[in-house]
Each structure stands twice: as C-alpha cells, then as structure tokens.
CSV table of C-alpha atoms in Angstrom, one decimal:
chain,number,residue,atom,x,y,z
A,1,UNK,CA,83.4,48.3,17.0
A,2,UNK,CA,84.6,46.4,13.9
A,3,UNK,CA,87.4,47.6,11.7
A,4,UNK,CA,87.7,46.5,8.1
A,5,UNK,CA,89.8,47.5,5.0
A,6,UNK,CA,88.1,48.8,1.9
A,7,UNK,CA,89.1,50.5,-1.3
A,8,UNK,CA,87.8,53.7,-2.9
A,9,UNK,CA,86.7,53.1,-6.5
A,10,UNK,CA,85.7,55.4,-9.4
A,11,UNK,CA,81.9,55.6,-9.9
A,12,UNK,CA,80.8,57.9,-12.7
A,13,UNK,CA,82.4,61.3,-12.2
A,14,UNK,CA,82.9,60.6,-8.5
A,15,UNK,CA,84.3,58.1,-6.1
A,16,UNK,CA,82.6,55.4,-4.1
A,17,UNK,CA,83.1,53.2,-1.1
A,18,UNK,CA,81.4,49.8,-1.3
A,19,UNK,CA,80.2,48.2,1.9
A,20,UNK,CA,80.2,44.5,2.2
A,21,UNK,CA,77.0,42.8,3.5
A,22,UNK,CA,78.5,42.1,6.9
A,23,UNK,CA,79.6,45.7,7.2
A,24,UNK,CA,76.2,47.0,6.2
A,25,UNK,CA,74.5,44.6,8.6
A,26,UNK,CA,76.8,45.6,11.5
A,27,UNK,CA,76.1,49.3,10.8
A,28,UNK,CA,72.4,48.7,10.5
A,29,UNK,CA,72.1,50.2,7.0
A,30,UNK,CA,70.6,49.0,3.8
A,31,UNK,CA,70.0,50.3,0.3
A,32,UNK,CA,68.5,53.8,0.5
A,33,UNK,CA,69.5,54.4,4.2
A,34,UNK,CA,70.2,58.1,4.8
A,35,UNK,CA,73.6,58.8,6.2
A,36,UNK,CA,75.6,61.9,7.3
A,37,UNK,CA,79.1,62.2,5.9
A,38,UNK,CA,81.7,64.3,7.7
A,39,UNK,CA,85.0,65.0,5.9
A,40,UNK,CA,88.2,66.2,7.6
A,41,UNK,CA,91.7,66.1,6.2
A,42,UNK,CA,92.7,62.4,6.2
A,43,UNK,CA,89.3,61.3,7.7
A,44,UNK,CA,85.8,60.4,6.4
A,45,UNK,CA,83.1,59.6,8.9
A,46,UNK,CA,79.8,58.0,7.8
A,47,UNK,CA,77.0,58.0,10.4
A,48,UNK,CA,73.5,56.7,10.0
A,49,UNK,CA,70.8,59.3,10.1
A,50,UNK,CA,67.7,58.1,12.0
A,51,UNK,CA,64.5,60.1,11.2
A,52,UNK,CA,63.2,61.6,14.4
A,53,UNK,CA,60.0,60.2,15.9
A,54,UNK,CA,56.9,62.3,16.2
A,55,UNK,CA,57.5,62.5,20.0
A,56,UNK,CA,61.0,63.7,19.4
A,57,UNK,CA,59.8,66.4,16.9
A,58,UNK,CA,57.1,67.5,19.3
A,59,UNK,CA,59.6,67.7,22.2
A,60,UNK,CA,61.8,70.0,20.0
A,61,UNK,CA,58.9,72.2,19.1
A,62,UNK,CA,59.3,75.8,20.3
A,63,UNK,CA,56.1,77.8,20.1
A,64,UNK,CA,58.0,81.1,20.3
A,65,UNK,CA,60.1,80.1,17.3
A,66,UNK,CA,57.5,78.1,15.3
A,67,UNK,CA,54.2,79.3,16.5
A,68,UNK,CA,51.9,82.0,15.3
A,69,UNK,CA,50.6,82.9,11.8
A,70,UNK,CA,52.7,82.1,8.8
A,71,UNK,CA,51.4,85.3,7.2
A,72,UNK,CA,50.2,88.2,9.2
A,73,UNK,CA,48.6,90.0,6.2
A,74,UNK,CA,44.9,89.7,5.5
A,75,UNK,CA,43.7,87.1,3.0
A,76,UNK,CA,44.2,87.9,-0.7
A,77,UNK,CA,43.1,86.4,-3.9
A,78,UNK,CA,41.2,83.1,-3.6
A,79,UNK,CA,41.8,83.2,0.2
A,80,UNK,CA,39.7,86.3,0.5
A,81,UNK,CA,36.8,84.6,-1.2
A,82,UNK,CA,37.1,81.5,0.9
A,83,UNK,CA,37.0,83.6,4.1
A,84,UNK,CA,34.4,86.1,2.8
A,85,UNK,CA,36.9,89.0,3.1
A,86,UNK,CA,36.5,91.2,0.0
C-alpha cells in the first residue's frame, strides 16, 4: 500500500482531489472510472467500483425476490390488442 500527500483544491462550487498518474495507475483507475466515496469525520475513503460480471449477477439472483410477473393485472391498452385480449 502506497501513501502519498495531496492537496484539496477548489473546483467550481465544490472541492477536488487530483490524483497523479502514478497514483491512478497504482489504484487501477482512469478517466471515467466509477468509485465509491465513504466520508467519516476526518477521513475520506475512495474505493474503485468494479461492475459485476454476468456470472456474479446471476449468482445473486433470487427468484423469490426477483421472479414472477412484473404486473399481475390483465393486459390493457396496446398490450390487450397485441395479446388479443379485448
């Protein structure tokens, strides 16, 4: 784990922390990388957010929670005509 000093700077109406190229490379981030920021008194933690793979999403799928019909009502409007339900 590397430690480096940096300085908070004004950026528009907010504040910013600039990462040097070596810091970004060591953390495995680049322009546009999603990160999670956790803030506590006197502490700011920035962690990379890796998008889950399809296998990870499928492993987390719970049919009881996510399964079944999105709408239990009968088709209405254009849906009724598409299904022949009038």
